[in-house]
mmCIF file of C-alpha atoms in Angstrom:
data_model
loop_
_atom_site.group_PDB
_atom_site.id
_atom_site.type_symbol
_atom_site.label_atom_id
_atom_site.label_comp_id
_atom_site.label_asym_id
_atom_site.label_seq_id
_atom_site.Cartn_x
_atom_site.Cartn_y
_atom_site.Cartn_z
ATOM 1 C CA UNK H 123 90.312 78.762 90.270
ATOM 2 C CA UNK H 124 93.876 77.439 90.326
ATOM 3 C CA UNK H 125 96.425 79.241 88.169
ATOM 4 C CA UNK H 126 97.408 76.001 86.465
ATOM 5 C CA UNK H 127 95.113 72.986 86.248
ATOM 6 C CA UNK H 128 95.872 69.468 85.141
ATOM 7 C CA UNK H 129 94.018 66.181 85.224
ATOM 8 C CA UNK H 130 95.927 64.290 87.949
ATOM 9 C CA UNK H 131 95.233 60.913 86.333
ATOM 10 C CA UNK H 132 96.456 58.304 86.756
ATOM 11 C CA UNK H 133 96.735 57.465 83.096
ATOM 12 C CA UNK H 134 97.534 53.788 82.553
ATOM 13 C CA UNK H 135 98.320 53.106 78.909
ATOM 14 C CA UNK H 136 99.857 50.145 77.074
ATOM 15 C CA UNK H 137 103.355 50.332 75.731
ATOM 16 C CA UNK H 138 103.423 51.714 72.202
ATOM 17 C CA UNK H 139 100.247 53.745 72.605
ATOM 18 C CA UNK H 140 99.892 57.471 72.083
ATOM 19 C CA UNK H 141 98.869 59.537 75.085
ATOM 20 C CA UNK H 142 97.977 63.199 75.397
ATOM 21 C CA UNK H 143 97.743 65.507 78.392
ATOM 22 C CA UNK H 144 96.183 68.927 78.591
ATOM 23 C CA UNK H 145 96.805 71.753 80.987
ATOM 24 C CA UNK H 146 94.857 74.987 81.369
ATOM 25 C CA UNK H 147 96.073 78.256 82.842
ATOM 26 C CA UNK H 148 94.030 81.133 84.167
ATOM 27 C CA UNK H 149 96.252 84.174 83.683
ATOM 28 C CA UNK H 150 96.226 85.534 80.156
ATOM 29 C CA UNK H 151 99.427 87.471 80.939
ATOM 30 C CA UNK H 152 101.315 84.198 81.123
ATOM 31 C CA UNK H 153 104.286 84.295 78.845
ATOM 32 C CA UNK H 154 106.367 81.146 79.036
ATOM 33 C CA UNK H 155 105.254 77.548 79.247
ATOM 34 C CA UNK H 156 107.016 74.313 80.007
ATOM 35 C CA UNK H 157 106.554 70.629 80.659
ATOM 36 C CA UNK H 158 108.616 69.102 83.451
ATOM 37 C CA UNK H 159 108.945 65.428 84.228
ATOM 38 C CA UNK H 160 109.204 64.075 87.761
ATOM 39 C CA UNK H 161 110.081 60.483 88.548
ATOM 40 C CA UNK H 162 108.918 58.949 91.812
ATOM 41 C CA UNK H 163 110.716 60.528 94.806
ATOM 42 C CA UNK H 164 112.986 62.511 92.492
ATOM 43 C CA UNK H 165 113.254 66.185 91.620
ATOM 44 C CA UNK H 166 111.449 67.694 88.606
ATOM 45 C CA UNK H 167 113.458 68.044 85.406
ATOM 46 C CA UNK H 168 112.703 70.068 82.311
ATOM 47 C CA UNK H 169 111.202 67.955 79.535
ATOM 48 C CA UNK H 170 110.573 70.697 77.009
ATOM 49 C CA UNK H 171 109.585 74.307 76.559
ATOM 50 C CA UNK H 172 106.342 75.069 74.753
ATOM 51 C CA UNK H 173 106.405 77.578 71.915
ATOM 52 C CA UNK H 174 103.522 79.347 70.235
ATOM 53 C CA UNK H 175 104.237 77.576 66.975
ATOM 54 C CA UNK H 176 104.326 74.196 68.666
ATOM 55 C CA UNK H 177 107.441 72.121 68.972
ATOM 56 C CA UNK H 178 108.536 68.536 68.726
ATOM 57 C CA UNK H 179 111.352 66.610 70.341
ATOM 58 C CA UNK H 180 111.486 63.033 69.167
ATOM 59 C CA UNK H 181 108.342 61.268 70.347
ATOM 60 C CA UNK H 182 107.163 64.328 72.283
ATOM 61 C CA UNK H 183 105.087 67.174 70.854
ATOM 62 C CA UNK H 184 104.006 70.261 72.770
ATOM 63 C CA UNK H 185 101.326 72.697 71.668
ATOM 64 C CA UNK H 186 100.159 76.041 73.000
ATOM 65 C CA UNK H 187 96.733 77.557 72.400
ATOM 66 C CA UNK H 188 96.779 81.103 73.758
ATOM 67 C CA UNK H 189 93.194 81.871 72.779
ATOM 68 C CA UNK H 190 91.872 78.970 74.852
ATOM 69 C CA UNK H 191 94.684 79.182 77.411
ATOM 70 C CA UNK H 192 95.757 75.593 77.292
ATOM 71 C CA UNK H 193 98.909 73.614 76.697
ATOM 72 C CA UNK H 194 99.147 70.048 75.534
ATOM 73 C CA UNK H 195 101.749 67.305 75.533
ATOM 74 C CA UNK H 196 101.570 64.349 73.174
ATOM 75 C CA UNK H 197 103.705 61.258 73.621
ATOM 76 C CA UNK H 198 103.859 58.849 70.707
ATOM 77 C CA UNK H 199 105.008 55.216 70.776
ATOM 78 C CA UNK H 200 105.136 55.299 74.574
ATOM 79 C CA UNK H 201 107.927 53.440 76.363
ATOM 80 C CA UNK H 202 108.026 51.912 79.824
ATOM 81 C CA UNK H 203 110.588 54.592 80.721
ATOM 82 C CA UNK H 204 107.978 57.300 80.057
ATOM 83 C CA UNK H 205 106.237 56.338 83.315
ATOM 84 C CA UNK H 206 106.444 59.451 85.475
ATOM 85 C CA UNK H 207 104.490 62.500 86.587
ATOM 86 C CA UNK H 208 104.276 65.272 84.013
ATOM 87 C CA UNK H 209 104.075 68.800 85.402
ATOM 88 C CA UNK H 210 102.717 71.756 83.461
ATOM 89 C CA UNK H 211 104.518 75.015 84.301
ATOM 90 C CA UNK H 212 103.564 78.603 83.524
ATOM 91 C CA UNK H 213 105.576 81.797 83.930
ATOM 92 C CA UNK H 214 103.877 85.177 83.957
ATOM 93 C CA UNK H 215 105.244 88.103 81.992
ATOM 94 C CA UNK H 216 107.289 90.424 84.203
ATOM 95 C CA UNK H 217 107.268 88.034 87.138
ATOM 96 C CA UNK H 218 109.839 85.288 87.349
ATOM 97 C CA UNK H 219 107.649 83.062 89.494
ATOM 98 C CA UNK H 220 107.065 79.700 87.822
ATOM 99 C CA UNK H 221 103.747 78.131 88.772
ATOM 100 C CA UNK H 222 103.415 74.356 88.632
ATOM 101 C CA UNK H 223 100.301 72.312 88.071
ATOM 102 C CA UNK H 224 99.402 69.337 90.234
ATOM 103 C CA UNK H 225 100.947 66.984 87.707
ATOM 104 C CA UNK H 226 99.552 64.121 85.661
ATOM 105 C CA UNK H 227 100.700 60.666 86.622
ATOM 106 C CA UNK H 228 101.410 58.341 83.715
ATOM 107 C CA UNK H 229 102.071 54.617 83.929
ATOM 108 C CA UNK H 230 103.038 52.667 80.814
ATOM 109 C CA UNK H 231 101.942 49.045 81.020
ATOM 110 C CA UNK H 232 103.996 46.332 79.290
ATOM 111 C CA UNK N 229 129.354 69.095 92.566
ATOM 112 C CA UNK N 230 127.844 70.760 89.553
ATOM 113 C CA UNK N 231 124.214 70.523 90.588
ATOM 114 C CA UNK N 232 121.985 72.171 93.191
ATOM 115 C CA UNK N 233 122.814 70.797 96.615
ATOM 116 C CA UNK N 234 120.342 70.681 99.499
ATOM 117 C CA UNK N 235 120.956 69.720 103.103
ATOM 118 C CA UNK N 236 119.758 67.911 105.064
ATOM 119 C CA UNK N 237 118.160 65.379 102.761
ATOM 120 C CA UNK N 238 115.907 64.269 105.608
ATOM 121 C CA UNK N 239 114.894 66.059 108.764
ATOM 122 C CA UNK N 240 112.606 64.735 111.472
ATOM 123 C CA UNK N 241 111.614 67.185 114.159
ATOM 124 C CA UNK N 242 109.019 67.673 116.814
ATOM 125 C CA UNK N 243 106.124 70.079 116.664
ATOM 126 C CA UNK N 244 107.173 73.515 117.861
ATOM 127 C CA UNK N 245 110.855 73.192 116.996
ATOM 128 C CA UNK N 246 112.918 75.447 114.731
ATOM 129 C CA UNK N 247 114.299 74.103 111.440
ATOM 130 C CA UNK N 248 116.805 75.397 108.898
ATOM 131 C CA UNK N 249 117.110 73.986 105.385
ATOM 132 C CA UNK N 250 120.079 74.885 103.232
ATOM 133 C CA UNK N 251 120.429 75.269 99.478
ATOM 134 C CA UNK N 252 123.646 75.657 97.514
ATOM 135 C CA UNK N 253 122.736 76.615 93.930
ATOM 136 C CA UNK N 254 124.676 75.997 90.749
ATOM 137 C CA UNK N 255 127.668 78.326 90.625
ATOM 138 C CA UNK N 256 126.877 81.536 88.758
ATOM 139 C CA UNK N 257 123.100 81.159 88.955
ATOM 140 C CA UNK N 258 121.682 84.453 90.183
ATOM 141 C CA UNK N 259 118.067 83.291 90.531
ATOM 142 C CA UNK N 260 117.145 80.950 93.365
ATOM 143 C CA UNK N 261 113.718 79.498 94.167
ATOM 144 C CA UNK N 262 112.191 77.615 97.058
ATOM 145 C CA UNK N 263 109.201 75.332 96.517
ATOM 146 C CA UNK N 264 107.306 72.983 98.796
ATOM 147 C CA UNK N 265 105.820 69.713 97.553
ATOM 148 C CA UNK N 266 103.327 67.573 99.392
ATOM 149 C CA UNK N 267 102.454 64.023 98.392
ATOM 150 C CA UNK N 268 100.419 63.907 95.209
ATOM 151 C CA UNK N 269 100.763 67.641 94.572
ATOM 152 C CA UNK N 270 102.902 69.752 92.301
ATOM 153 C CA UNK N 271 105.628 72.017 93.678
ATOM 154 C CA UNK N 272 104.112 75.031 95.446
ATOM 155 C CA UNK N 273 106.034 78.303 95.082
ATOM 156 C CA UNK N 274 107.365 79.826 98.302
ATOM 157 C CA UNK N 275 109.947 82.490 97.484
ATOM 158 C CA UNK N 276 112.267 83.674 94.725
ATOM 159 C CA UNK N 277 115.611 85.478 95.054
ATOM 160 C CA UNK N 278 117.378 87.481 92.394
ATOM 161 C CA UNK N 279 120.843 87.949 93.815
ATOM 162 C CA UNK N 280 120.619 88.732 97.520
ATOM 163 C CA UNK N 281 117.121 90.164 97.545
ATOM 164 C CA UNK N 282 113.814 88.376 97.753
ATOM 165 C CA UNK N 283 112.109 89.446 94.537
ATOM 166 C CA UNK N 284 108.873 87.641 95.340
ATOM 167 C CA UNK N 285 107.968 86.098 98.705
ATOM 168 C CA UNK N 286 104.248 85.872 98.037
ATOM 169 C CA UNK N 287 104.224 82.098 98.490
ATOM 170 C CA UNK N 288 105.454 82.024 102.076
ATOM 171 C CA UNK N 289 102.425 80.668 103.965
ATOM 172 C CA UNK N 290 102.821 82.736 107.140
ATOM 173 C CA UNK N 291 105.351 84.576 109.259
ATOM 174 C CA UNK N 292 106.810 81.350 110.643
ATOM 175 C CA UNK N 293 108.601 80.939 107.315
ATOM 176 C CA UNK N 294 111.582 83.063 106.383
ATOM 177 C CA UNK N 295 114.410 82.732 103.857
ATOM 178 C CA UNK N 296 117.716 84.498 103.355
ATOM 179 C CA UNK N 297 120.451 84.619 100.768
ATOM 180 C CA UNK N 298 122.957 87.041 102.272
ATOM 181 C CA UNK N 299 125.755 86.719 99.732
ATOM 182 C CA UNK N 300 123.725 85.923 96.656
ATOM 183 C CA UNK N 301 124.705 82.272 96.617
ATOM 184 C CA UNK N 302 123.712 79.876 99.413
ATOM 185 C CA UNK N 303 120.190 80.271 100.754
ATOM 186 C CA UNK N 304 118.617 79.121 104.003
ATOM 187 C CA UNK N 305 114.911 78.501 104.533
ATOM 188 C CA UNK N 306 113.965 78.917 108.177
ATOM 189 C CA UNK N 307 110.806 77.574 109.765
ATOM 190 C CA UNK N 308 109.876 78.566 113.303
ATOM 191 C CA UNK N 309 107.472 76.731 115.622
ATOM 192 C CA UNK N 310 107.019 73.892 113.173
ATOM 193 C CA UNK N 311 103.593 72.336 112.762
ATOM 194 C CA UNK N 312 102.603 68.891 111.463
ATOM 195 C CA UNK N 313 101.210 70.564 108.355
ATOM 196 C CA UNK N 314 104.710 71.776 107.467
ATOM 197 C CA UNK N 315 105.696 68.192 106.647
ATOM 198 C CA UNK N 316 106.651 68.102 102.969
ATOM 199 C CA UNK N 317 109.596 67.984 100.600
ATOM 200 C CA UNK N 318 111.218 71.399 100.317
ATOM 201 C CA UNK N 319 112.755 71.866 96.893
ATOM 202 C CA UNK N 320 115.330 74.456 95.930
ATOM 203 C CA UNK N 321 116.003 75.403 92.316
ATOM 204 C CA UNK N 322 118.276 77.828 90.514
ATOM 205 C CA UNK N 323 118.767 79.297 87.059
ATOM 206 C CA UNK N 324 121.036 81.853 85.385
ATOM 207 C CA UNK N 325 118.774 84.840 85.765
ATOM 208 C CA UNK N 326 115.307 86.159 85.190
ATOM 209 C CA UNK N 327 113.571 84.359 82.386
ATOM 210 C CA UNK N 328 116.836 82.882 81.216
ATOM 211 C CA UNK N 329 115.837 79.878 79.125
ATOM 212 C CA UNK N 330 113.181 79.080 81.678
ATOM 213 C CA UNK N 331 114.929 75.962 82.873
ATOM 214 C CA UNK N 332 115.031 75.558 86.596
ATOM 215 C CA UNK N 333 117.583 73.109 87.951
ATOM 216 C CA UNK N 334 116.269 71.463 91.092
ATOM 217 C CA UNK N 335 118.043 69.935 94.017
ATOM 218 C CA UNK N 336 116.961 66.555 95.359
ATOM 219 C CA UNK N 337 114.991 68.234 98.131
ATOM 220 C CA UNK N 338 114.895 68.204 101.895
ATOM 221 C CA UNK N 339 112.191 65.934 103.282
ATOM 222 C CA UNK N 340 110.824 67.465 106.463
ATOM 223 C CA UNK N 341 108.722 65.410 108.851
ATOM 224 C CA UNK N 342 107.153 67.128 111.840
ATOM 225 C CA UNK N 343 105.950 64.706 114.505
#
């Protein structure tokens, strides 16, 4: 089983819709969680960290469920500029290696 | 510049040749990472440096791959006897230190093509 698993998509959703991605991780010792965004042929960039209590940044909401070992990202009122690949990232306690998922490709359709 | 710099941006080589990829991290960042990304995949961890030492090299696929960071700043990823399967984008990233905010700052990558 992969350490971090994501549905690769693609997700094609109309502009203005709400879209949600899930990510599961296998190592219960994982400590820190993140969502990165990667545009086509560009480098990944941090979108947001994921906290146990859940956190929101504008139209983006991230949730962590430690018991079920999954992380979610919700995008509300999607914009054309949200089209990208969203990478789930997990960092294990005591080990500074950050493990990336395969990424979920999102395309917002006008 | 202020960001992570990687050279070359593109490298085409023949099977069996030796390749060096360079990474210049953000000034002051003690942690440096190398990842490899193939088309349609997420970045795959190769090696992580804290200062001059390789703290975790568990992702290096075999002994043809080696990386150094002799002065705790610039790092070089070295690939011997390249194979077609080594073709990928090699990404370098840096951050302040272990588990410091979690944010990795990536360079634009070095695209390696082995013919």
